[in-house]
Coordinates of C-alpha atoms in Angstrom, one line a residue:
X800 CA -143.6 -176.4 216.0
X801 CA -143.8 -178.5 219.1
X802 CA -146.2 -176.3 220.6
X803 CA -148.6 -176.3 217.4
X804 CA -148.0 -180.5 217.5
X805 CA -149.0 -180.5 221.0
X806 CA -145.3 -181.4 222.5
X807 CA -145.3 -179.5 225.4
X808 CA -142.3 -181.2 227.6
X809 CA -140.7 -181.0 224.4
X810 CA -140.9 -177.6 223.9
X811 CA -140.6 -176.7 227.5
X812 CA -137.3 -178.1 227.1
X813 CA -136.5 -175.8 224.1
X814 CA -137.5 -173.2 225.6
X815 CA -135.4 -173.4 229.1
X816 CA -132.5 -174.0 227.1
X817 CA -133.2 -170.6 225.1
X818 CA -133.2 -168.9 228.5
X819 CA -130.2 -170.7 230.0
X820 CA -128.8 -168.5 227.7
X821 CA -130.6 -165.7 227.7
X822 CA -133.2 -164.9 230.2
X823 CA -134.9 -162.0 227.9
X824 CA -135.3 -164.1 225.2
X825 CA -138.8 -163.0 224.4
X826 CA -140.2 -166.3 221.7
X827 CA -138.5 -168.4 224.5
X828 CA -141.0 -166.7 227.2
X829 CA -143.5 -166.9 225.1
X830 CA -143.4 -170.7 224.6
X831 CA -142.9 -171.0 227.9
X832 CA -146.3 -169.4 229.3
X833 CA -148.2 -171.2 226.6
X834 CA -146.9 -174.5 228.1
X835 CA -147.6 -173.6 231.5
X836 CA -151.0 -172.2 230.4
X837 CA -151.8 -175.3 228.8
X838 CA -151.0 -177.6 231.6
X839 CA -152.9 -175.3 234.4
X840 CA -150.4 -174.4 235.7
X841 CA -151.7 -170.6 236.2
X842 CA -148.8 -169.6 238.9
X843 CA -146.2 -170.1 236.7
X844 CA -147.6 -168.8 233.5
X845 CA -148.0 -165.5 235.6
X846 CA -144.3 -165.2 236.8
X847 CA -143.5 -165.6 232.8
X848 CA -145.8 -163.4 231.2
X849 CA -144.4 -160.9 233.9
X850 CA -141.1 -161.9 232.8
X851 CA -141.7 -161.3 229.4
X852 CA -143.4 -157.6 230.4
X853 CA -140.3 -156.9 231.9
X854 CA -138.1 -158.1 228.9
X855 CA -139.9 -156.3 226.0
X856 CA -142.6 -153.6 227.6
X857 CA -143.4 -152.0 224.1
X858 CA -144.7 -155.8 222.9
X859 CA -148.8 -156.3 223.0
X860 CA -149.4 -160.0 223.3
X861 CA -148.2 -160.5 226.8
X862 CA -150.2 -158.2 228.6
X863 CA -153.5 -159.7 226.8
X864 CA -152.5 -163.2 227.6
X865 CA -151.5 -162.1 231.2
X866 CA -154.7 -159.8 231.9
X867 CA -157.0 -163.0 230.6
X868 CA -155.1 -165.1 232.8
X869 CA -155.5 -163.1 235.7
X870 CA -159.3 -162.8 234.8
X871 CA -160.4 -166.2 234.2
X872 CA -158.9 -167.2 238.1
X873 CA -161.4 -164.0 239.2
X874 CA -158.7 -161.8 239.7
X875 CA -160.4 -158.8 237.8
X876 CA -158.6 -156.0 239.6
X877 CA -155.3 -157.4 239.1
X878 CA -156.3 -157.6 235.4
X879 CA -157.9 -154.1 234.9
X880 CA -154.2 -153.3 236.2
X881 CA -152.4 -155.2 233.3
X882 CA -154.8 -153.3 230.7
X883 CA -153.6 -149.8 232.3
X884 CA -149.8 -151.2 232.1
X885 CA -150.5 -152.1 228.3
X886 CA -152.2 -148.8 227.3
X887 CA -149.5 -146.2 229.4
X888 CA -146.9 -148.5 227.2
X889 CA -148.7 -148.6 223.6
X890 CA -152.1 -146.4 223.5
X891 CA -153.2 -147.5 220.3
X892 CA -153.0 -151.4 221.8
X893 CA -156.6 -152.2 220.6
X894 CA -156.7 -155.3 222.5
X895 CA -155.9 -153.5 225.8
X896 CA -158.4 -151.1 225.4
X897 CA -161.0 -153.6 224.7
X898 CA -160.2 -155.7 227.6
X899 CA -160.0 -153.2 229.7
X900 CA -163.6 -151.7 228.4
X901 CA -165.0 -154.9 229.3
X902 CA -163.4 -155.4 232.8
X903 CA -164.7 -151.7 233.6
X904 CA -168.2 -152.8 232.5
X905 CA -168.2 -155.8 235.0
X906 CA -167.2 -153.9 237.4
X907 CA -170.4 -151.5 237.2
X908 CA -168.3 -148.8 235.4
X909 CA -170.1 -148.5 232.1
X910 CA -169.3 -145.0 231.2
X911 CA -165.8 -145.1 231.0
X912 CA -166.0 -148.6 229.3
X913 CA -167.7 -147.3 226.6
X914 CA -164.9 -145.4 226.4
X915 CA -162.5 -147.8 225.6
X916 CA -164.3 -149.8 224.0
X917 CA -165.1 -147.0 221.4
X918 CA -161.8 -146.3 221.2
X919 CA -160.6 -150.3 220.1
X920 CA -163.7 -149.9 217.0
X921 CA -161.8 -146.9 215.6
X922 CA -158.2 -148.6 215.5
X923 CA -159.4 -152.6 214.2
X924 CA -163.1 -151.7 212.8
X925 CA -166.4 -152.9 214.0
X926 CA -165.5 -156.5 214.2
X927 CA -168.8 -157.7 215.5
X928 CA -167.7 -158.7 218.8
X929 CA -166.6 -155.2 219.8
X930 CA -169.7 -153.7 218.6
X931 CA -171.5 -156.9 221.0
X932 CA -169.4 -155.3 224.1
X933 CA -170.0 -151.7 223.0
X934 CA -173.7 -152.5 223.0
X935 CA -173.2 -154.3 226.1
X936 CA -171.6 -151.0 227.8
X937 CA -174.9 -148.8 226.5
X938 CA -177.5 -151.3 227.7
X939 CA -175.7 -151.0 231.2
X940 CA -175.7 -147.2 230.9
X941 CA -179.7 -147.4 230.1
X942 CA -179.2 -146.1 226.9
X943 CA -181.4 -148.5 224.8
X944 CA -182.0 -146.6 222.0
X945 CA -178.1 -146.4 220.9
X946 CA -177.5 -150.2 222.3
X947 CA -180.2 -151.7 220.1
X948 CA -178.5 -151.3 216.5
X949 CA -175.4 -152.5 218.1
X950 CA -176.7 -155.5 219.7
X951 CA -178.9 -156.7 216.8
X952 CA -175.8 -156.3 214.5
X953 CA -173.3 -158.4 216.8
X954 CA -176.4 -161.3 216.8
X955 CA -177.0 -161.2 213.4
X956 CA -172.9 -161.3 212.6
X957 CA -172.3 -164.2 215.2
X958 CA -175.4 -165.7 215.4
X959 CA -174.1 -168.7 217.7
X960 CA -172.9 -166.2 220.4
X961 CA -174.6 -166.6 223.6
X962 CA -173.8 -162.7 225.1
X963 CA -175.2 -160.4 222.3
X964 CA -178.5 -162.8 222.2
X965 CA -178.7 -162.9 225.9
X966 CA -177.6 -158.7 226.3
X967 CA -180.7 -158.3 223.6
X968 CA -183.0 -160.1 225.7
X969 CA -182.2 -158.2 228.7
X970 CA -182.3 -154.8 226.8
X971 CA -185.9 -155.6 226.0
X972 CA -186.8 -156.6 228.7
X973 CA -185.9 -153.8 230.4
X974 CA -187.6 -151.5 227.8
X975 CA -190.8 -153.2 228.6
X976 CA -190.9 -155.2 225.9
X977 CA -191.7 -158.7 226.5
X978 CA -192.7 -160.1 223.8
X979 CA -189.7 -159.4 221.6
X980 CA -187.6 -160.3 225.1
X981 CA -189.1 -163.5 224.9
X982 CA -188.1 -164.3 221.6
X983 CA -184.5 -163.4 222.0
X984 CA -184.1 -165.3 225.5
X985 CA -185.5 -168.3 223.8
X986 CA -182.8 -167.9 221.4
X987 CA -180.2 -167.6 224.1
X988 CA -181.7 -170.4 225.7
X989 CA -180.8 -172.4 223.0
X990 CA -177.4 -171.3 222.7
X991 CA -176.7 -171.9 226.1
X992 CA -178.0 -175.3 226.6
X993 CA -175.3 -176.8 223.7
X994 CA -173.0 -174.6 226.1
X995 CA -173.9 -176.7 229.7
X996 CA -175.3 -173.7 230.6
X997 CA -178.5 -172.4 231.4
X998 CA -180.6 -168.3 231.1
X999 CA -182.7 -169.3 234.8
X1000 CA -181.7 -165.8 236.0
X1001 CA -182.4 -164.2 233.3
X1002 CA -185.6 -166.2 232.4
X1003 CA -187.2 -165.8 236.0
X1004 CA -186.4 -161.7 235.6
X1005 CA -188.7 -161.8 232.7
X1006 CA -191.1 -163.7 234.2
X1007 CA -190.9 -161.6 237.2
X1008 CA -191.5 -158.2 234.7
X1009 CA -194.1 -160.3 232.8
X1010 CA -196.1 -160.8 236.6
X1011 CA -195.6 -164.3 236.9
X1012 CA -193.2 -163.6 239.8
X1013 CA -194.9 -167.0 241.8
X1014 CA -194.1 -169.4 238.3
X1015 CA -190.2 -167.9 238.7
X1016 CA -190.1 -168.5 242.4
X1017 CA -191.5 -171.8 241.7
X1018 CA -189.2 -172.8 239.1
X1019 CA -186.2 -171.2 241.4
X1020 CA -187.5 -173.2 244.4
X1021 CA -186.8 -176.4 242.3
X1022 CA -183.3 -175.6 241.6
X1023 CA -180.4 -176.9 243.8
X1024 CA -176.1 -175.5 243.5
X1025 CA -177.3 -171.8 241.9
X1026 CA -174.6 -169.3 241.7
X1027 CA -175.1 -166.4 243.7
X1028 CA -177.0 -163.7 241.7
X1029 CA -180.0 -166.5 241.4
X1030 CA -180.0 -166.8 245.4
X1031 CA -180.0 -163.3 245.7
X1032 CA -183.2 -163.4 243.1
X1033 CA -184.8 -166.3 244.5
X1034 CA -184.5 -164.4 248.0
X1035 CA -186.1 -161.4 246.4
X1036 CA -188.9 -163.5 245.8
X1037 CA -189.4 -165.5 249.0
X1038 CA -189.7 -162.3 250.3
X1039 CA -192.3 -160.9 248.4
X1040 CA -193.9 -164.1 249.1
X1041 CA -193.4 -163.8 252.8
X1042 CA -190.9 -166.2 253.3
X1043 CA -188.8 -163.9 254.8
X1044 CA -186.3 -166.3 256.8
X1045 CA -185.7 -167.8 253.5
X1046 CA -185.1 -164.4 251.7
X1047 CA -182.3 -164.0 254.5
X1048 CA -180.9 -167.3 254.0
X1049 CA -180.1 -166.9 250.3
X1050 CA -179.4 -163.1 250.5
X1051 CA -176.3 -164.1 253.0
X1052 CA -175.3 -166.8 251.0
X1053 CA -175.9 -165.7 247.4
X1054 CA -173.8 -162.5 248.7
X1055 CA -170.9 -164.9 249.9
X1056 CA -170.8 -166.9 246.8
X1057 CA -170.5 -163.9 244.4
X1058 CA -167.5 -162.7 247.0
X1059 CA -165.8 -166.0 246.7
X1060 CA -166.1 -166.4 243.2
X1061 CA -165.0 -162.7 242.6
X1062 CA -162.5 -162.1 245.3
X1063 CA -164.4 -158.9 246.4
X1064 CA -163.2 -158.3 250.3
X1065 CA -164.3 -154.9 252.5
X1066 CA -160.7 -153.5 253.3
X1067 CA -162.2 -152.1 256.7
X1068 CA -159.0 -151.0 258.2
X1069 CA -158.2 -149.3 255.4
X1070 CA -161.5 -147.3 254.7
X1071 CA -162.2 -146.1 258.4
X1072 CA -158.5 -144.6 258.1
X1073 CA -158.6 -142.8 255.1
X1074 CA -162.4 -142.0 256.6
X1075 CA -160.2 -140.8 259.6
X1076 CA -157.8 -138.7 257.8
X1077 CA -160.5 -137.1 256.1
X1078 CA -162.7 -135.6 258.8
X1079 CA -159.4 -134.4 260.8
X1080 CA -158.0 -132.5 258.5
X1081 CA -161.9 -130.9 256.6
X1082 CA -162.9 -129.2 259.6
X1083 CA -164.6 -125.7 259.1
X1084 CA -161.5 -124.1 259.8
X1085 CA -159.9 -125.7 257.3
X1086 CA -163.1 -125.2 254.7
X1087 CA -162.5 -121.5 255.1
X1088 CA -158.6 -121.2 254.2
X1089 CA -158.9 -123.4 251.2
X1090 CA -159.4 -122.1 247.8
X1091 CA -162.8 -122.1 245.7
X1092 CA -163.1 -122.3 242.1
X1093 CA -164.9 -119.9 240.5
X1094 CA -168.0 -121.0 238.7
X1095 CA -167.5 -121.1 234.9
X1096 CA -169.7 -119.4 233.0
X1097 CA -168.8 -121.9 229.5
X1098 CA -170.6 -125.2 231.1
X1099 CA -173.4 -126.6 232.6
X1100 CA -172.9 -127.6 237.1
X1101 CA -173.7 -130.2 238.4
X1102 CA -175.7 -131.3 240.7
X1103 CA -174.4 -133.8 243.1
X1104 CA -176.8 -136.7 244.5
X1105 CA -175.6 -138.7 247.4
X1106 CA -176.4 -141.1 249.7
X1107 CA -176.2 -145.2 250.4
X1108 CA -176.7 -147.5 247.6
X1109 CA -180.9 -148.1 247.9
X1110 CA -181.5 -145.1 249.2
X1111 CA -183.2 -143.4 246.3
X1112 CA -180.6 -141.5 244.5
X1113 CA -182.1 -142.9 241.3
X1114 CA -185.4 -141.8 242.7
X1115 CA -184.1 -138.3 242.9
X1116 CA -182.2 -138.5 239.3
X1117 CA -185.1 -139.5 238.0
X1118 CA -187.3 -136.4 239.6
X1119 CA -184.3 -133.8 238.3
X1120 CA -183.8 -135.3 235.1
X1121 CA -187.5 -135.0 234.1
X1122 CA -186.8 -131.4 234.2
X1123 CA -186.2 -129.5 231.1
X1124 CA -183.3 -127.9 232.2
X1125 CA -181.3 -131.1 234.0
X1126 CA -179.6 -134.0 232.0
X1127 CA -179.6 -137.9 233.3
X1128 CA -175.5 -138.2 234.2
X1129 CA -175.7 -141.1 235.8
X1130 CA -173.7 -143.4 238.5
X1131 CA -169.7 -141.0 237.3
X1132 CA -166.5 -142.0 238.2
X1133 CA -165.5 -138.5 238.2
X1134 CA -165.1 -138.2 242.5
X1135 CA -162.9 -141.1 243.1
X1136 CA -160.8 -139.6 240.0
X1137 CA -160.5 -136.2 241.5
X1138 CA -159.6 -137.8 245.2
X1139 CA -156.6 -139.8 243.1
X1140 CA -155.1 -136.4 241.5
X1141 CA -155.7 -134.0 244.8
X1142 CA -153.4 -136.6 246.5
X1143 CA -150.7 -136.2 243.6
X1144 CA -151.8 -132.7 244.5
X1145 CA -150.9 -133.0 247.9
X1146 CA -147.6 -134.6 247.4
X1147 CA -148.6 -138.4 247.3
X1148 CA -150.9 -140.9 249.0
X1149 CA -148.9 -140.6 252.3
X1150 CA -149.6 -136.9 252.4
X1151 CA -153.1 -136.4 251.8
X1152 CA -155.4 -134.8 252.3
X1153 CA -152.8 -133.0 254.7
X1154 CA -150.9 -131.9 252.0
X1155 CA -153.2 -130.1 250.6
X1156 CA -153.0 -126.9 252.7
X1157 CA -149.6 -126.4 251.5
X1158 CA -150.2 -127.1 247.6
X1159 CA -149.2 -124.4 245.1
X1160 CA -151.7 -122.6 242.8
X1161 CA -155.3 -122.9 242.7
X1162 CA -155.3 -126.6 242.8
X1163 CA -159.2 -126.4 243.3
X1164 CA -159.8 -125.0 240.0
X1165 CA -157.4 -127.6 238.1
X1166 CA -160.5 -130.3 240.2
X1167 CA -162.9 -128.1 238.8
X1168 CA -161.7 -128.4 235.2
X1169 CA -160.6 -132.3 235.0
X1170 CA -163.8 -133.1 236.1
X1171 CA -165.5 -130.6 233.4
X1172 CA -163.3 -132.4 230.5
X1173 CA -164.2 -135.3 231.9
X1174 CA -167.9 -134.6 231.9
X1175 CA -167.0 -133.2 228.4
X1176 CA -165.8 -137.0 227.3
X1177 CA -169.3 -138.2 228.3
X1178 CA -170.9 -135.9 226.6
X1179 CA -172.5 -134.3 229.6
X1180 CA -171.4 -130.1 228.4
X1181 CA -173.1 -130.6 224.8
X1182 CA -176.6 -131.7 225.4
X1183 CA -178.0 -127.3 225.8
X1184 CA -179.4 -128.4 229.8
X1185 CA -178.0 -126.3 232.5
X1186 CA -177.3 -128.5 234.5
X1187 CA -176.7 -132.3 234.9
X1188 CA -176.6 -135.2 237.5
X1189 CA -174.2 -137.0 239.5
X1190 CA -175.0 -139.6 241.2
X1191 CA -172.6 -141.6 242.2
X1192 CA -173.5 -143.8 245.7
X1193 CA -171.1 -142.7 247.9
X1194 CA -169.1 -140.0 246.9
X1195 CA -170.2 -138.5 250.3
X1196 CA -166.2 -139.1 251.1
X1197 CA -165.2 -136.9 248.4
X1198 CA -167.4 -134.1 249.2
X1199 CA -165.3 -131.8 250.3
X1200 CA -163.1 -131.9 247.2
X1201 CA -166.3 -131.6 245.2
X1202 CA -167.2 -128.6 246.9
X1203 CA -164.1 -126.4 246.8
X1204 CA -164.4 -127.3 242.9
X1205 CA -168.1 -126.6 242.6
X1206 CA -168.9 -124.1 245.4
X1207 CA -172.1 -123.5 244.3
X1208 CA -173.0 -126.5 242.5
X1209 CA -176.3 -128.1 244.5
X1210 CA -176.0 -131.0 247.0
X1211 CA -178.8 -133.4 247.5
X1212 CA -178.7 -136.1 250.3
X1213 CA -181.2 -139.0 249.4
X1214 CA -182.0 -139.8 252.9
X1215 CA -184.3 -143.4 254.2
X1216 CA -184.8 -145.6 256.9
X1217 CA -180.9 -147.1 257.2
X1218 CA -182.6 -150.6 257.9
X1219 CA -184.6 -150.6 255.0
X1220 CA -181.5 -149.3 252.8
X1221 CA -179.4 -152.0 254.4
X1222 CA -182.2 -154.7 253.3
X1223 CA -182.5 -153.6 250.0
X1224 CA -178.5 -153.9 250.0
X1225 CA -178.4 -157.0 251.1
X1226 CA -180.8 -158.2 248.6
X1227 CA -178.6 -156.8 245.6
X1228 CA -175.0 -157.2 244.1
X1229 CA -173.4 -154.3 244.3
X1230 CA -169.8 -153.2 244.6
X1231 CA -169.9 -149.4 245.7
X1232 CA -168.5 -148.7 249.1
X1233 CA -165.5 -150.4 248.7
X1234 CA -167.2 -154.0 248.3
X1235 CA -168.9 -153.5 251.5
X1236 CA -171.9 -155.4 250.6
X1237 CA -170.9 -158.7 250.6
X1238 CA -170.9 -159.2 254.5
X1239 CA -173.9 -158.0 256.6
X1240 CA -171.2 -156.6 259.4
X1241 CA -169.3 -154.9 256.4
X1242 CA -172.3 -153.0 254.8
X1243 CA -173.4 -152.1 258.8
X1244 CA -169.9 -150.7 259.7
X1245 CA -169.7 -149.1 256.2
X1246 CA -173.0 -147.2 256.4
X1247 CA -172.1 -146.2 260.3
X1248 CA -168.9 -145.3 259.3
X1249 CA -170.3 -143.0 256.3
X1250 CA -173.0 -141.5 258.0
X1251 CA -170.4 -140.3 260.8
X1252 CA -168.2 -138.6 257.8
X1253 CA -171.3 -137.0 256.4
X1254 CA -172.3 -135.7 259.9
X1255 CA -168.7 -133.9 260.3
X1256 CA -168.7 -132.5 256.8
X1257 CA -172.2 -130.8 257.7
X1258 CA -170.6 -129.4 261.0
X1259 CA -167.4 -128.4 258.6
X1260 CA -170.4 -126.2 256.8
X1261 CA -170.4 -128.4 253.8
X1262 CA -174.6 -127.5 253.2
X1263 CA -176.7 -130.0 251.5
X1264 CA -180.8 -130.6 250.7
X1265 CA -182.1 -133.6 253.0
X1266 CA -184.8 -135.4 250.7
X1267 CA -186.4 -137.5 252.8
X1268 CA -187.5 -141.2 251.1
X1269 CA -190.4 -141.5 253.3
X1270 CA -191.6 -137.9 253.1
X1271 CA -191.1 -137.7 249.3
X1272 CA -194.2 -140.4 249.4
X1273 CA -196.3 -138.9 251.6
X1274 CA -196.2 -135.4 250.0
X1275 CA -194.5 -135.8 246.3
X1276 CA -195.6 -132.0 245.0
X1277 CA -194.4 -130.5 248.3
X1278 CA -190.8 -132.2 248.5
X1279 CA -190.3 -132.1 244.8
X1280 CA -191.1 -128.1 245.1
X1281 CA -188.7 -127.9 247.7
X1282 CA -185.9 -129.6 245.7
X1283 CA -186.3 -127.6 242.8
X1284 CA -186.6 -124.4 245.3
X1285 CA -182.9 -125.6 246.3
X1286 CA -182.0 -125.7 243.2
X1287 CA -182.6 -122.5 241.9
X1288 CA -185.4 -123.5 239.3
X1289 CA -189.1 -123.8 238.9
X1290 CA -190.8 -126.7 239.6
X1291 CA -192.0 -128.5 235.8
X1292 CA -195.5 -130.5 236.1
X1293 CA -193.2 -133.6 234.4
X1294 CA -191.6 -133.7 237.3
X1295 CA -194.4 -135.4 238.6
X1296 CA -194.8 -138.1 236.5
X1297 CA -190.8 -139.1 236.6
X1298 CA -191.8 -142.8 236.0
X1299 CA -193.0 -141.8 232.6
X1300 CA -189.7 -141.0 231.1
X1301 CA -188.7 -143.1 228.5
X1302 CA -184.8 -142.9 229.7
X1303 CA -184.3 -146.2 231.5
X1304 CA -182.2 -146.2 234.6
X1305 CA -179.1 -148.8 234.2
X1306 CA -179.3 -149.3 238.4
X1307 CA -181.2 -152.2 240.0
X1308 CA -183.9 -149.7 240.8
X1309 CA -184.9 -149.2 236.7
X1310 CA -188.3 -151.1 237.4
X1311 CA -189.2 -149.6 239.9
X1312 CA -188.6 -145.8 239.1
X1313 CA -191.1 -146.6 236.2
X1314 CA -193.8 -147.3 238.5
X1315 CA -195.5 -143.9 240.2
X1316 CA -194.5 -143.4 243.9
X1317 CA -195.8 -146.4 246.2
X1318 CA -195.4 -147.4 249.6
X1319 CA -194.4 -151.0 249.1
X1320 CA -190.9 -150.5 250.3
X1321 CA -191.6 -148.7 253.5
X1322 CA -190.5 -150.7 256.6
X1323 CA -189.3 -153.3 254.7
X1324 CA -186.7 -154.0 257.3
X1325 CA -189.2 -155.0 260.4
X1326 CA -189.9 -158.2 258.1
X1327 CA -185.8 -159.5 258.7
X1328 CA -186.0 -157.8 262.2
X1329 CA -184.5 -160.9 264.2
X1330 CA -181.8 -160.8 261.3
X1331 CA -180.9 -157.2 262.0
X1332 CA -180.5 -157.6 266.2
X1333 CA -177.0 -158.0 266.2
X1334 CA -176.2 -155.5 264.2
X1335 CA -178.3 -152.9 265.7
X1336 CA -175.3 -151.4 268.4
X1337 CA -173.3 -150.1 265.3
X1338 CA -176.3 -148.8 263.3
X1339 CA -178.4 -147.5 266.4
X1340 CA -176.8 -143.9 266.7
X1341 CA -177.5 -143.1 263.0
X1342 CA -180.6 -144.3 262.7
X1343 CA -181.9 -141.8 266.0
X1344 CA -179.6 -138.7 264.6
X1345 CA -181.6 -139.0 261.2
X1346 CA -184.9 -139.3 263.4
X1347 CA -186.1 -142.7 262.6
X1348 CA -187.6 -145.5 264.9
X1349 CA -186.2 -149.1 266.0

């Protein structure tokens, strides 16, 4: 009653006198975090909402109010954790599973979003802002098609709400449909002006698609305080129109604004000893005592791309996937998962991977099936292909494990200049390689520090295709021949015309895979050479061992 009245000392008071006398008194704890919520004053909220997780586990409202509060102060990992808590206590808590379907997809985890997200519609209904966020997950994936009907429901249900307009906008944009684009930005223009807010990003990406890119670097040039994806945009465009100093400029600092705002920090130490751990103990003679998983015969491979973020692994799903016998998989989760269970395998996180060598049964067969039912989930076993793509930046760490599941699954290595990759990193958000792309020392360590893992796996006889960025351009039949001759397939004339799938790619790179092969990108870096100097001493020895020039 005094909450609902607005009393809050009032019932503060009522409430600490509760839990004088008992300190689980769970309506008590509950008054008490809405008080301190209401009064900003986040730190205690926290410690109560805990407290009341701790006093009553199998209860559903705390660990919503406690994940929300932890994700409005940008704490989104410490949220996602809250979600897990919620759903290994209830798995039916429809509220978990949608927040936790909605923190994956902001994280660039789309897939497995979907997931949950799916999964809160079948136990409350398709309330329309669950079908908003499912469509939301599906545009992010690049699949249009099934996040149109979605979308266009969850605007025409809440036809005041700024995300489904805005997600329907983008959708068509990125389908190439401008017009249509147009007319639902316009829409979520209005929306977001009653709001304070504004759709510039989004507006000069349209514009940008539309090949007005000099109106939307004008009309970014006039704005002052943008957040940092519209620096990294506006830098996109001062580059293109030569203003390369200025590119830097707001590259660096739309990068360190996103970081701030997010809390997104390179653990180096950290990464460069698990890196360390790795490499001792996956050496060839190690390779050859550890068991192999027998191909099964019931489900398509896969076919593992890696590489750097940028340096054309959608390129190279793109050229496999117009083939009639691959399937598009996408950016999956599945290596990272199968690293967590192998060190359960090997006896915990302080054991692995040298635990390993001592682990009972064929533990490489249980990798090879969890990531199979996992591929099964996404629907990646049913589509009648024989094989599908993986393409997850970075899971060059977990190749090992990938191989003793899938010994004879392909490996390609999307291979490019490392200063053009690190540009085109610079220039983007993304979050693969353990947030190393917010610093320009972090993404140059990580990718040193990477290519020196890669390097060791090859002398471990881990064997992979090398498709070459800048060779791909200058001979597209003859590399894409070779790749397919790796594979184990013939060639397909589609192949050829890759940009003319109608799939669209849900990376960064999805305009530019629909364009035939160009050399615009090529040397890219020698524009922000000054920029790159420092940095060159770390990134030197593996830009000579893959044979490019400084």
């Amino acid at each position: 009653m005094a909450v609902g009245k607005g009393r809050l000392e009032e019932a503060l008071r009522i409430a600490d006198a509760l839990l004088t006398r008992d300190a689980t008194h769970i309506d008590a704890l509950e008054i008490r975090a809405i008080v301190h919520t209401r009064r900003g004053e986040r730190q205690r909220a926290e410690q109560t909402l805990r407290a009341a997780i701790a006093a009553a586990p199998d209860r559903c409202w705390h660990y919503a109010d406690l994940a929300r509060l932890l994700s409005a102060e940008g704490r989104r990992g410490d949220a996602e954790a809250v979600t897990r808590e919620a759903l290994a206590a209830d798995p039916d808590n429809p509220d978990a599973h949608a927040m936790l379907g909605n923190l994956l997809v902001e994280r660039a985890a789309p897939v497995p979003g979907a997931v949950h997200l799916r999964r809160a519609i079948a136990l409350v209904g398709k309330h329309p802002v669950l079908i908003g966020a499912l469509g939301h997950a599906l545009l992010r994936q690049g699949r249009l098609d099934e996040a149109l009907p979605l979308l266009e429901q969850a605007v025409a249900a809440t036809p005041d709400a700024l995300l489904p307009a805005a997600h329907l906008a983008e959708l068509q944009e990125r389908a190439g449909r401008f017009a249509e684009a147009d007319r639902h930005l316009q829409r979520a223009d209005a929306i977001a002006r009653r709001a304070g807010r504004d759709m510039l990003l989004q507006r000069t990406t349209l514009m940008v698609r539309m090949g007005r890119w000099q109106e939307a670097l004008a009309l970014l040039d006039a704005q002052d305080g943008m957040a940092g994806p519209a620096l990294l945009q506006r830098g996109r465009l001062r580059d293109r129109a030569g203003r390369h100093a200025a590119a830097w400029a707001d590259w660096t600092a739309g990068k360190a604004a996103i970081a701030r705002a997010s809390g997104r920090r390179y653990p180096a130490e950290k990464v460069a000893d698990q890196a360390s751990a790795l490499t001792r103990f996956f050496t060839a003679d190690r390779m050859a005592t550890l068991p192999r998983a027998p191909v099964r015969g019931d489900a398509p491979q896969p076919i593992f791309i890696i590489g750097f973020p940028r340096s054309g692994t959608t390129l190279v799903e793109q050229i496999l996937a117009s083939h009639s016998a691959v399937r598009a998989g996408g950016e999956l989760p599945f290596g990272r998962e199968l690293r967590a269970v192998a060190a359960n395998m090997a006896g915990g996180e302080e054991r692995f991977p040298e635990g390993l060598a001592s682990a009972g049964g064929d533990w490489s067969a249980k990798l090879r099936d969890l990531y199979l039912a996992r591929a099964d989930q996404f629907g990646l076993l049913r589509s009648g292909a024989r094989f599908f793509t993986d393409k997850m930046p970075l899971n060059d760490l977990w190749l090992p494990l990938l191989r003793l599941a899938f010994p004879q699954s392909p490996v390609v290595f999307a291979q490019r200049h490392p200063l053009d990759i690190l540009t085109s990193v610079m220039a983007h958000d993304m979050t693969h390689g353990f947030d190393c792309g917010y610093r320009v020392a972090d993404a140059a360590r990580h990718f040193a520090l990477v290519e020196r893992v890669r390097a060791a796996y090859g002398i471990a006889g881990i064997a992979m295709h090398t498709l070459r960025y800048e060779a791909l351009i200058a001979d597209q039949r003859a590399e894409t021949h070779a790749l397919m001759a790796y594979i184990g397939i013939e060639m397909e004339a589609a192949q050829l015309r890759f940009h003319e799938r109608e799939t669209v790619s849900p990376t960064p790179s999805y305009a530019q895979v629909r364009e035939p092969l160009n050399a615009r990108s090529l040397d890219r870096w020698r524009d922000h050479e000054a920029a790159w100097q420092p940095f060159l001493p770390i990134l030197e020895p593996a830009i000579v061992d893959a044979g490019y020039a400084l």
